[in-house]
JSON list of C-alpha atoms in Angstrom, two decimals:
[
{"chain": "A", "resi": 1, "resn": "MET", "atom": "CA", "xyz": [48.32, 17.22, -7.27]},
{"chain": "A", "resi": 2, "resn": "PRO", "atom": "CA", "xyz": [45.26, 15.74, -5.67]},
{"chain": "A", "resi": 3, "resn": "PRO", "atom": "CA", "xyz": [43.65, 13.04, -7.66]},
{"chain": "A", "resi": 4, "resn": "ARG", "atom": "CA", "xyz": [40.84, 14.09, -10.01]},
{"chain": "A", "resi": 5, "resn": "PRO", "atom": "CA", "xyz": [37.34, 12.81, -8.50]},
{"chain": "A", "resi": 6, "resn": "PRO", "atom": "CA", "xyz": [35.75, 10.26, -10.61]},
{"chain": "A", "resi": 7, "resn": "THR", "atom": "CA", "xyz": [33.11, 11.39, -13.26]},
{"chain": "A", "resi": 8, "resn": "PRO", "atom": "CA", "xyz": [29.77, 10.91, -12.09]},
{"chain": "A", "resi": 9, "resn": "LYS", "atom": "CA", "xyz": [27.73, 8.24, -14.38]},
{"chain": "A", "resi": 10, "resn": "PRO", "atom": "CA", "xyz": [25.13, 9.92, -16.27]},
{"chain": "A", "resi": 11, "resn": "GLN", "atom": "CA", "xyz": [21.81, 9.06, -14.83]},
{"chain": "A", "resi": 12, "resn": "LYS", "atom": "CA", "xyz": [19.22, 7.14, -17.03]},
{"chain": "A", "resi": 13, "resn": "LYS", "atom": "CA", "xyz": [16.46, 9.17, -18.30]},
{"chain": "A", "resi": 14, "resn": "LYS", "atom": "CA", "xyz": [13.20, 8.10, -16.60]},
{"chain": "A", "resi": 15, "resn": "ASP", "atom": "CA", "xyz": [10.71, 6.41, -18.91]},
{"chain": "A", "resi": 16, "resn": "PRO", "atom": "CA", "xyz": [7.67, 8.51, -18.92]},
{"chain": "A", "resi": 17, "resn": "LEU", "atom": "CA", "xyz": [5.49, 5.53, -19.03]},
{"chain": "A", "resi": 18, "resn": "TRP", "atom": "CA", "xyz": [7.05, 3.50, -16.33]},
{"chain": "A", "resi": 19, "resn": "ILE", "atom": "CA", "xyz": [5.27, 3.64, -12.84]},
{"chain": "A", "resi": 20, "resn": "PRO", "atom": "CA", "xyz": [7.75, 2.43, -10.01]},
{"chain": "A", "resi": 21, "resn": "ARG", "atom": "CA", "xyz": [6.19, 0.21, -7.47]},
{"chain": "A", "resi": 22, "resn": "ALA", "atom": "CA", "xyz": [7.07, 2.57, -4.81]},
{"chain": "A", "resi": 23, "resn": "GLU", "atom": "CA", "xyz": [4.92, 5.20, -6.40]},
{"chain": "A", "resi": 24, "resn": "VAL", "atom": "CA", "xyz": [1.79, 2.82, -6.30]},
{"chain": "A", "resi": 25, "resn": "SER", "atom": "CA", "xyz": [-0.16, 3.37, -3.02]},
{"chain": "A", "resi": 26, "resn": "GLU", "atom": "CA", "xyz": [-1.52, 0.70, -1.27]},
{"chain": "A", "resi": 27, "resn": "ALA", "atom": "CA", "xyz": [-5.18, 1.67, -2.03]},
{"chain": "A", "resi": 28, "resn": "VAL", "atom": "CA", "xyz": [-4.32, 1.24, -5.90]},
{"chain": "A", "resi": 29, "resn": "ARG", "atom": "CA", "xyz": [-2.57, -2.14, -5.91]},
{"chain": "A", "resi": 30, "resn": "GLY", "atom": "CA", "xyz": [-5.48, -4.38, -5.85]},
{"chain": "A", "resi": 31, "resn": "THR", "atom": "CA", "xyz": [-6.96, -2.60, -8.89]},
{"chain": "A", "resi": 32, "resn": "GLN", "atom": "CA", "xyz": [-3.54, -2.41, -10.54]},
{"chain": "A", "resi": 33, "resn": "ARG", "atom": "CA", "xyz": [-2.96, -6.15, -10.14]},
{"chain": "A", "resi": 34, "resn": "ALA", "atom": "CA", "xyz": [-6.39, -6.96, -11.39]},
{"chain": "A", "resi": 35, "resn": "PHE", "atom": "CA", "xyz": [-6.14, -4.89, -14.50]},
{"chain": "A", "resi": 36, "resn": "GLN", "atom": "CA", "xyz": [-2.57, -6.28, -15.20]},
{"chain": "A", "resi": 37, "resn": "ILE", "atom": "CA", "xyz": [-4.37, -10.01, -14.97]},
{"chain": "A", "resi": 38, "resn": "HIS", "atom": "CA", "xyz": [-6.91, -8.74, -17.30]},
{"chain": "A", "resi": 39, "resn": "ILE", "atom": "CA", "xyz": [-4.25, -7.76, -19.62]},
{"chain": "A", "resi": 40, "resn": "CYS", "atom": "CA", "xyz": [-2.50, -10.90, -19.45]},
{"chain": "A", "resi": 41, "resn": "ILE", "atom": "CA", "xyz": [-5.82, -12.91, -20.12]},
{"chain": "A", "resi": 42, "resn": "ALA", "atom": "CA", "xyz": [-6.36, -10.68, -23.18]},
{"chain": "A", "resi": 43, "resn": "MET", "atom": "CA", "xyz": [-2.83, -11.28, -24.40]},
{"chain": "A", "resi": 44, "resn": "GLY", "atom": "CA", "xyz": [-2.84, -14.85, -23.57]},
{"chain": "A", "resi": 45, "resn": "LEU", "atom": "CA", "xyz": [0.19, -14.36, -21.18]},
{"chain": "A", "resi": 46, "resn": "ILE", "atom": "CA", "xyz": [-0.10, -17.02, -18.30]},
{"chain": "A", "resi": 47, "resn": "SER", "atom": "CA", "xyz": [3.14, -16.79, -16.73]},
{"chain": "A", "resi": 48, "resn": "ALA", "atom": "CA", "xyz": [6.20, -14.84, -16.12]},
{"chain": "A", "resi": 49, "resn": "ALA", "atom": "CA", "xyz": [7.86, -16.94, -19.18]},
{"chain": "A", "resi": 50, "resn": "SER", "atom": "CA", "xyz": [5.25, -15.80, -21.67]},
{"chain": "A", "resi": 51, "resn": "ALA", "atom": "CA", "xyz": [6.13, -13.17, -24.37]},
{"chain": "A", "resi": 52, "resn": "PRO", "atom": "CA", "xyz": [3.44, -11.62, -26.14]},
{"chain": "A", "resi": 53, "resn": "ILE", "atom": "CA", "xyz": [3.19, -12.38, -30.14]},
{"chain": "A", "resi": 54, "resn": "THR", "atom": "CA", "xyz": [3.45, -9.78, -32.83]},
{"chain": "A", "resi": 55, "resn": "PRO", "atom": "CA", "xyz": [0.19, -8.90, -34.63]},
{"chain": "A", "resi": 56, "resn": "PRO", "atom": "CA", "xyz": [-0.28, -10.83, -37.89]},
{"chain": "A", "resi": 57, "resn": "THR", "atom": "CA", "xyz": [0.00, -8.91, -40.88]},
{"chain": "A", "resi": 58, "resn": "ARG", "atom": "CA", "xyz": [-3.31, -9.70, -42.01]},
{"chain": "A", "resi": 59, "resn": "TYR", "atom": "CA", "xyz": [-4.96, -8.67, -38.57]},
{"chain": "A", "resi": 60, "resn": "LYS", "atom": "CA", "xyz": [-3.53, -5.07, -38.87]},
{"chain": "A", "resi": 61, "resn": "GLU", "atom": "CA", "xyz": [-4.40, -4.91, -42.49]},
{"chain": "A", "resi": 62, "resn": "ASN", "atom": "CA", "xyz": [-8.12, -5.82, -41.47]},
{"chain": "A", "resi": 63, "resn": "PHE", "atom": "CA", "xyz": [-7.88, -3.06, -38.58]},
{"chain": "A", "resi": 64, "resn": "ALA", "atom": "CA", "xyz": [-6.67, -0.41, -41.06]},
{"chain": "A", "resi": 65, "resn": "VAL", "atom": "CA", "xyz": [-9.49, -1.12, -43.32]},
{"chain": "A", "resi": 66, "resn": "ARG", "atom": "CA", "xyz": [-12.13, -0.74, -40.73]},
{"chain": "A", "resi": 67, "resn": "PHE", "atom": "CA", "xyz": [-10.54, 1.90, -38.77]},
{"chain": "A", "resi": 68, "resn": "GLN", "atom": "CA", "xyz": [-8.77, 4.45, -40.91]},
{"chain": "A", "resi": 69, "resn": "THR", "atom": "CA", "xyz": [-9.22, 7.42, -38.44]},
{"chain": "A", "resi": 70, "resn": "GLU", "atom": "CA", "xyz": [-10.06, 7.96, -34.68]},
{"chain": "A", "resi": 71, "resn": "ALA", "atom": "CA", "xyz": [-13.57, 9.02, -35.59]},
{"chain": "A", "resi": 72, "resn": "ASP", "atom": "CA", "xyz": [-14.08, 5.54, -37.31]},
{"chain": "A", "resi": 73, "resn": "PHE", "atom": "CA", "xyz": [-13.35, 3.83, -33.77]},
{"chain": "A", "resi": 74, "resn": "SER", "atom": "CA", "xyz": [-15.31, 6.45, -31.92]},
{"chain": "A", "resi": 75, "resn": "SER", "atom": "CA", "xyz": [-18.29, 5.67, -34.06]},
{"chain": "A", "resi": 76, "resn": "VAL", "atom": "CA", "xyz": [-18.14, 1.99, -32.91]},
{"chain": "A", "resi": 77, "resn": "VAL", "atom": "CA", "xyz": [-17.78, 2.79, -29.32]},
{"chain": "A", "resi": 78, "resn": "ARG", "atom": "CA", "xyz": [-20.61, 5.18, -29.37]},
{"chain": "A", "resi": 79, "resn": "ASN", "atom": "CA", "xyz": [-23.04, 2.45, -31.13]},
{"chain": "A", "resi": 80, "resn": "LEU", "atom": "CA", "xyz": [-21.78, -0.60, -29.00]},
{"chain": "A", "resi": 81, "resn": "GLY", "atom": "CA", "xyz": [-25.40, -1.36, -28.15]},
{"chain": "A", "resi": 82, "resn": "GLN", "atom": "CA", "xyz": [-26.44, -1.95, -31.85]},
{"chain": "A", "resi": 83, "resn": "PHE", "atom": "CA", "xyz": [-23.93, -4.50, -32.72]},
{"chain": "A", "resi": 84, "resn": "PRO", "atom": "CA", "xyz": [-24.94, -8.38, -32.25]},
{"chain": "A", "resi": 85, "resn": "THR", "atom": "CA", "xyz": [-22.92, -10.31, -29.75]},
{"chain": "A", "resi": 86, "resn": "HIS", "atom": "CA", "xyz": [-22.58, -14.01, -29.27]},
{"chain": "A", "resi": 87, "resn": "GLN", "atom": "CA", "xyz": [-25.01, -15.42, -26.97]},
{"chain": "A", "resi": 88, "resn": "SER", "atom": "CA", "xyz": [-22.64, -17.94, -25.18]},
{"chain": "A", "resi": 89, "resn": "HIS", "atom": "CA", "xyz": [-18.77, -18.03, -24.61]},
{"chain": "A", "resi": 90, "resn": "LYS", "atom": "CA", "xyz": [-18.88, -21.24, -22.91]},
{"chain": "A", "resi": 91, "resn": "LYS", "atom": "CA", "xyz": [-16.54, -22.88, -25.21]},
{"chain": "A", "resi": 92, "resn": "ARG", "atom": "CA", "xyz": [-14.08, -20.05, -25.34]},
{"chain": "A", "resi": 93, "resn": "ILE", "atom": "CA", "xyz": [-14.20, -19.79, -21.64]},
{"chain": "A", "resi": 94, "resn": "GLN", "atom": "CA", "xyz": [-13.75, -23.62, -21.17]},
{"chain": "A", "resi": 95, "resn": "ALA", "atom": "CA", "xyz": [-10.66, -23.47, -23.65]},
{"chain": "A", "resi": 96, "resn": "ALA", "atom": "CA", "xyz": [-9.28, -20.48, -21.66]},
{"chain": "A", "resi": 97, "resn": "ARG", "atom": "CA", "xyz": [-9.83, -22.40, -18.44]},
{"chain": "A", "resi": 98, "resn": "ILE", "atom": "CA", "xyz": [-8.00, -25.33, -19.57]},
{"chain": "A", "resi": 99, "resn": "TYR", "atom": "CA", "xyz": [-5.05, -23.33, -20.95]},
{"chain": "A", "resi": 100, "resn": "PHE", "atom": "CA", "xyz": [-4.79, -21.62, -17.67]},
{"chain": "A", "resi": 101, "resn": "TYR", "atom": "CA", "xyz": [-5.11, -24.69, -15.71]},
{"chain": "A", "resi": 102, "resn": "ASN", "atom": "CA", "xyz": [-2.47, -26.55, -17.36]},
{"chain": "A", "resi": 103, "resn": "HIS", "atom": "CA", "xyz": [-0.05, -23.77, -16.38]},
{"chain": "A", "resi": 104, "resn": "ALA", "atom": "CA", "xyz": [-1.37, -23.26, -12.95]},
{"chain": "A", "resi": 105, "resn": "ALA", "atom": "CA", "xyz": [0.63, -26.00, -11.11]},
{"chain": "A", "resi": 106, "resn": "THR", "atom": "CA", "xyz": [4.07, -24.38, -11.85]},
{"chain": "A", "resi": 107, "resn": "GLY", "atom": "CA", "xyz": [4.00, -22.30, -8.70]},
{"chain": "A", "resi": 108, "resn": "ASN", "atom": "CA", "xyz": [4.26, -19.03, -10.46]},
{"chain": "A", "resi": 109, "resn": "SER", "atom": "CA", "xyz": [1.99, -16.37, -9.03]},
{"chain": "A", "resi": 110, "resn": "LEU", "atom": "CA", "xyz": [0.60, -15.03, -12.41]},
{"chain": "A", "resi": 111, "resn": "ASP", "atom": "CA", "xyz": [-0.71, -18.52, -13.03]},
{"chain": "A", "resi": 112, "resn": "LYS", "atom": "CA", "xyz": [-2.42, -18.52, -9.74]},
{"chain": "A", "resi": 113, "resn": "ASP", "atom": "CA", "xyz": [-3.89, -15.16, -10.10]},
{"chain": "A", "resi": 114, "resn": "VAL", "atom": "CA", "xyz": [-5.00, -15.93, -13.55]},
{"chain": "A", "resi": 115, "resn": "ALA", "atom": "CA", "xyz": [-6.82, -19.09, -12.37]},
{"chain": "A", "resi": 116, "resn": "MET", "atom": "CA", "xyz": [-8.63, -16.89, -9.52]},
{"chain": "A", "resi": 117, "resn": "VAL", "atom": "CA", "xyz": [-10.48, -14.69, -12.38]},
{"chain": "A", "resi": 118, "resn": "GLU", "atom": "CA", "xyz": [-14.22, -15.60, -12.56]},
{"chain": "A", "resi": 119, "resn": "ASP", "atom": "CA", "xyz": [-15.97, -16.68, -15.68]},
{"chain": "A", "resi": 120, "resn": "LEU", "atom": "CA", "xyz": [-17.99, -13.53, -15.67]},
{"chain": "A", "resi": 121, "resn": "SER", "atom": "CA", "xyz": [-14.73, -11.39, -16.39]},
{"chain": "A", "resi": 122, "resn": "LEU", "atom": "CA", "xyz": [-14.01, -13.68, -19.60]},
{"chain": "A", "resi": 123, "resn": "THR", "atom": "CA", "xyz": [-17.50, -13.47, -20.68]},
{"chain": "A", "resi": 124, "resn": "ILE", "atom": "CA", "xyz": [-17.45, -9.60, -20.46]},
{"chain": "A", "resi": 125, "resn": "PHE", "atom": "CA", "xyz": [-13.83, -9.41, -22.24]},
{"chain": "A", "resi": 126, "resn": "TYR", "atom": "CA", "xyz": [-15.08, -11.79, -24.97]},
{"chain": "A", "resi": 127, "resn": "THR", "atom": "CA", "xyz": [-18.35, -9.97, -25.32]},
{"chain": "A", "resi": 128, "resn": "THR", "atom": "CA", "xyz": [-16.81, -6.54, -25.56]},
{"chain": "A", "resi": 129, "resn": "MET", "atom": "CA", "xyz": [-14.36, -7.77, -28.18]},
{"chain": "A", "resi": 130, "resn": "ASP", "atom": "CA", "xyz": [-17.10, -9.05, -30.37]},
{"chain": "A", "resi": 131, "resn": "GLN", "atom": "CA", "xyz": [-18.75, -5.83, -29.94]},
{"chain": "A", "resi": 132, "resn": "TYR", "atom": "CA", "xyz": [-15.63, -3.82, -31.05]},
{"chain": "A", "resi": 133, "resn": "GLY", "atom": "CA", "xyz": [-15.21, -6.21, -33.92]},
{"chain": "A", "resi": 134, "resn": "PHE", "atom": "CA", "xyz": [-11.92, -7.60, -32.74]},
{"chain": "A", "resi": 135, "resn": "LYS", "atom": "CA", "xyz": [-11.09, -11.30, -33.79]},
{"chain": "A", "resi": 136, "resn": "SER", "atom": "CA", "xyz": [-8.23, -11.17, -31.31]},
{"chain": "A", "resi": 137, "resn": "TRP", "atom": "CA", "xyz": [-6.59, -8.64, -28.88]},
{"chain": "A", "resi": 138, "resn": "CYS", "atom": "CA", "xyz": [-2.91, -8.02, -29.92]},
{"chain": "A", "resi": 139, "resn": "PRO", "atom": "CA", "xyz": [-1.36, -4.66, -29.42]},
{"chain": "A", "resi": 140, "resn": "ASP", "atom": "CA", "xyz": [1.85, -3.85, -31.33]},
{"chain": "A", "resi": 141, "resn": "LEU", "atom": "CA", "xyz": [4.58, -3.07, -29.07]},
{"chain": "A", "resi": 142, "resn": "SER", "atom": "CA", "xyz": [6.87, -2.09, -32.03]},
{"chain": "A", "resi": 143, "resn": "GLU", "atom": "CA", "xyz": [4.51, 0.98, -32.41]},
{"chain": "A", "resi": 144, "resn": "SER", "atom": "CA", "xyz": [4.03, 3.92, -30.46]},
{"chain": "A", "resi": 145, "resn": "SER", "atom": "CA", "xyz": [1.67, 3.58, -27.39]},
{"chain": "A", "resi": 146, "resn": "SER", "atom": "CA", "xyz": [-0.27, 6.52, -28.85]},
{"chain": "A", "resi": 147, "resn": "SER", "atom": "CA", "xyz": [-0.80, 5.00, -32.22]},
{"chain": "A", "resi": 148, "resn": "LEU", "atom": "CA", "xyz": [-4.47, 4.47, -33.47]},
{"chain": "A", "resi": 149, "resn": "TYR", "atom": "CA", "xyz": [-3.97, 0.79, -33.45]},
{"chain": "A", "resi": 150, "resn": "ASN", "atom": "CA", "xyz": [-2.72, 0.69, -29.79]},
{"chain": "A", "resi": 151, "resn": "ASN", "atom": "CA", "xyz": [-5.10, 3.37, -28.57]},
{"chain": "A", "resi": 152, "resn": "CYS", "atom": "CA", "xyz": [-8.14, 1.26, -29.77]},
{"chain": "A", "resi": 153, "resn": "HIS", "atom": "CA", "xyz": [-6.60, -1.70, -27.94]},
{"chain": "A", "resi": 154, "resn": "GLN", "atom": "CA", "xyz": [-6.16, 0.26, -24.93]},
{"chain": "A", "resi": 155, "resn": "THR", "atom": "CA", "xyz": [-9.81, 1.50, -25.09]},
{"chain": "A", "resi": 156, "resn": "LEU", "atom": "CA", "xyz": [-11.05, -2.07, -25.36]},
{"chain": "A", "resi": 157, "resn": "ALA", "atom": "CA", "xyz": [-9.01, -3.33, -22.33]},
{"chain": "A", "resi": 158, "resn": "ILE", "atom": "CA", "xyz": [-10.14, -0.46, -20.12]},
{"chain": "A", "resi": 159, "resn": "ASP", "atom": "CA", "xyz": [-13.82, -0.73, -21.15]},
{"chain": "A", "resi": 160, "resn": "SER", "atom": "CA", "xyz": [-13.90, -4.40, -20.49]},
{"chain": "A", "resi": 161, "resn": "PHE", "atom": "CA", "xyz": [-12.07, -4.38, -17.27]},
{"chain": "A", "resi": 162, "resn": "GLN", "atom": "CA", "xyz": [-14.38, -1.55, -15.88]},
{"chain": "A", "resi": 163, "resn": "GLN", "atom": "CA", "xyz": [-17.41, -3.75, -16.96]},
{"chain": "A", "resi": 164, "resn": "ALA", "atom": "CA", "xyz": [-15.88, -6.63, -15.11]},
{"chain": "A", "resi": 165, "resn": "CYS", "atom": "CA", "xyz": [-15.31, -4.80, -12.12]},
{"chain": "A", "resi": 166, "resn": "VAL", "atom": "CA", "xyz": [-18.83, -3.29, -12.05]},
{"chain": "A", "resi": 167, "resn": "MET", "atom": "CA", "xyz": [-20.17, -6.69, -12.00]},
{"chain": "A", "resi": 168, "resn": "GLY", "atom": "CA", "xyz": [-17.91, -8.02, -9.60]},
{"chain": "A", "resi": 169, "resn": "GLY", "atom": "CA", "xyz": [-15.61, -10.14, -11.66]},
{"chain": "A", "resi": 170, "resn": "TYR", "atom": "CA", "xyz": [-12.45, -8.99, -9.92]},
{"chain": "A", "resi": 171, "resn": "ARG", "atom": "CA", "xyz": [-13.79, -8.85, -6.31]},
{"chain": "A", "resi": 172, "resn": "ARG", "atom": "CA", "xyz": [-11.29, -11.37, -5.24]},
{"chain": "A", "resi": 173, "resn": "PHE", "atom": "CA", "xyz": [-8.69, -8.73, -6.08]},
{"chain": "A", "resi": 174, "resn": "SER", "atom": "CA", "xyz": [-10.01, -6.32, -3.79]},
{"chain": "A", "resi": 175, "resn": "VAL", "atom": "CA", "xyz": [-10.47, -3.68, -6.62]},
{"chain": "A", "resi": 176, "resn": "ASN", "atom": "CA", "xyz": [-11.44, -0.06, -5.53]},
{"chain": "A", "resi": 177, "resn": "PRO", "atom": "CA", "xyz": [-14.17, 1.64, -7.28]},
{"chain": "A", "resi": 178, "resn": "GLU", "atom": "CA", "xyz": [-12.44, 5.03, -7.06]},
{"chain": "A", "resi": 179, "resn": "TYR", "atom": "CA", "xyz": [-9.60, 3.73, -9.16]},
{"chain": "A", "resi": 180, "resn": "TYR", "atom": "CA", "xyz": [-11.43, 1.27, -11.57]},
{"chain": "A", "resi": 181, "resn": "ASN", "atom": "CA", "xyz": [-13.83, 4.07, -12.55]},
{"chain": "A", "resi": 182, "resn": "SER", "atom": "CA", "xyz": [-10.81, 6.28, -13.54]},
{"chain": "A", "resi": 183, "resn": "THR", "atom": "CA", "xyz": [-9.98, 6.08, -16.98]},
{"chain": "A", "resi": 184, "resn": "THR", "atom": "CA", "xyz": [-6.79, 8.20, -16.44]},
{"chain": "A", "resi": 185, "resn": "VAL", "atom": "CA", "xyz": [-5.73, 5.87, -13.81]},
{"chain": "A", "resi": 186, "resn": "LEU", "atom": "CA", "xyz": [-6.29, 2.85, -15.84]},
{"chain": "A", "resi": 187, "resn": "ALA", "atom": "CA", "xyz": [-4.50, 4.22, -18.93]},
{"chain": "A", "resi": 188, "resn": "GLN", "atom": "CA", "xyz": [-1.50, 4.88, -16.73]},
{"chain": "A", "resi": 189, "resn": "ILE", "atom": "CA", "xyz": [-1.47, 1.43, -15.33]},
{"chain": "A", "resi": 190, "resn": "TYR", "atom": "CA", "xyz": [-1.93, 0.15, -18.96]},
{"chain": "A", "resi": 191, "resn": "ASP", "atom": "CA", "xyz": [0.88, 1.95, -20.49]},
{"chain": "A", "resi": 192, "resn": "SER", "atom": "CA", "xyz": [3.30, 1.06, -17.72]},
{"chain": "A", "resi": 193, "resn": "TYR", "atom": "CA", "xyz": [2.44, -2.69, -17.77]},
{"chain": "A", "resi": 194, "resn": "VAL", "atom": "CA", "xyz": [2.12, -3.02, -21.63]},
{"chain": "A", "resi": 195, "resn": "PHE", "atom": "CA", "xyz": [4.63, -0.77, -23.04]},
{"chain": "A", "resi": 196, "resn": "ARG", "atom": "CA", "xyz": [7.20, -1.10, -20.19]},
{"chain": "A", "resi": 197, "resn": "THR", "atom": "CA", "xyz": [6.82, -4.28, -18.45]},
{"chain": "A", "resi": 198, "resn": "ILE", "atom": "CA", "xyz": [5.69, -6.54, -21.12]},
{"chain": "A", "resi": 199, "resn": "LYS", "atom": "CA", "xyz": [7.62, -4.63, -23.66]},
{"chain": "A", "resi": 200, "resn": "ASP", "atom": "CA", "xyz": [10.99, -5.06, -21.99]},
{"chain": "A", "resi": 201, "resn": "LYS", "atom": "CA", "xyz": [10.01, -9.02, -21.63]},
{"chain": "A", "resi": 202, "resn": "SER", "atom": "CA", "xyz": [9.43, -9.24, -25.28]},
{"chain": "A", "resi": 203, "resn": "ARG", "atom": "CA", "xyz": [12.79, -7.53, -26.16]},
{"chain": "A", "resi": 204, "resn": "LYS", "atom": "CA", "xyz": [14.69, -9.86, -23.91]},
{"chain": "A", "resi": 205, "resn": "GLU", "atom": "CA", "xyz": [13.11, -12.75, -25.38]},
{"chain": "A", "resi": 206, "resn": "ALA", "atom": "CA", "xyz": [13.73, -11.67, -28.85]},
{"chain": "A", "resi": 207, "resn": "ARG", "atom": "CA", "xyz": [17.38, -11.13, -27.98]},
{"chain": "A", "resi": 208, "resn": "ASP", "atom": "CA", "xyz": [17.78, -14.45, -26.15]},
{"chain": "A", "resi": 209, "resn": "PRO", "atom": "CA", "xyz": [15.09, -17.02, -26.81]},
{"chain": "A", "resi": 210, "resn": "GLY", "atom": "CA", "xyz": [14.18, -18.88, -23.77]},
{"chain": "A", "resi": 211, "resn": "ALA", "atom": "CA", "xyz": [15.64, -16.22, -21.39]},
{"chain": "A", "resi": 212, "resn": "LEU", "atom": "CA", "xyz": [12.27, -15.64, -19.60]},
{"chain": "A", "resi": 213, "resn": "GLU", "atom": "CA", "xyz": [11.76, -19.29, -19.17]},
{"chain": "A", "resi": 214, "resn": "ARG", "atom": "CA", "xyz": [15.43, -19.68, -17.62]},
{"chain": "A", "resi": 215, "resn": "ARG", "atom": "CA", "xyz": [14.58, -16.69, -15.26]},
{"chain": "A", "resi": 216, "resn": "LYS", "atom": "CA", "xyz": [11.55, -18.25, -14.16]},
{"chain": "A", "resi": 217, "resn": "GLU", "atom": "CA", "xyz": [13.12, -21.60, -13.32]},
{"chain": "A", "resi": 218, "resn": "SER", "atom": "CA", "xyz": [15.81, -19.86, -11.47]},
{"chain": "A", "resi": 219, "resn": "ASN", "atom": "CA", "xyz": [13.40, -17.96, -9.38]},
{"chain": "A", "resi": 220, "resn": "ASN", "atom": "CA", "xyz": [11.45, -20.95, -8.51]},
{"chain": "A", "resi": 221, "resn": "THR", "atom": "CA", "xyz": [14.51, -22.81, -7.55]},
{"chain": "A", "resi": 222, "resn": "GLY", "atom": "CA", "xyz": [15.33, -19.86, -5.31]},
{"chain": "A", "resi": 223, "resn": "LYS", "atom": "CA", "xyz": [12.02, -20.04, -3.61]},
{"chain": "A", "resi": 224, "resn": "ARG", "atom": "CA", "xyz": [12.33, -23.76, -3.22]},
{"chain": "A", "resi": 225, "resn": "ARG", "atom": "CA", "xyz": [15.59, -23.40, -1.60]},
{"chain": "A", "resi": 226, "resn": "HIS", "atom": "CA", "xyz": [14.33, -20.72, 0.95]},
{"chain": "A", "resi": 227, "resn": "THR", "atom": "CA", "xyz": [11.36, -22.90, 1.78]},
{"chain": "A", "resi": 228, "resn": "VAL", "atom": "CA", "xyz": [13.64, -26.00, 2.65]},
{"chain": "A", "resi": 229, "resn": "ARG", "atom": "CA", "xyz": [15.76, -23.54, 4.98]}
]
């Protein structure tokens, strides 16, 4: 009796939010990378060893009081021009620059990219955050990407990024207006990066504290060995 053929392993179901690199055209990659860096700045992630924080309970409670429905948030978006904004964000930008600079010498590509972002992009992000009434930008990765809370954070990220691109804040990344003007494209990039890539990092760090830092050090060691050869 011939041996029974091995049972094929069941294929993993593809995450609908995940966009494999092979499916991203060369024309989109500059815009994709710039938006990912924009998101990292918003979340305070300055290296591959960084994991996002969980939104503080008080922050979510304040959000729930102000935005009880999608209509509440839409009303704010429609009337952005009527909300006062801070005249200067020099102190916040300076603090961010120091924060980024202190991590830029690690040789990690994320650090280098963040250091390349112009002050204009930071000014636009902080101003937009003020206009939306956000004290900080902290999506909840434990919730659905389509929850009201997370949808509002996505809208702020896309809005501020588009403004920064139009004003030339990400020109060093060769952003393409065909893609940064497309809310649909940016929403796909956002969901894939925040609710797949960053969320996976957050889970790994929660299961094994320090795992991201060890992986980063291992990658840097491998790069140094390759350079020596």
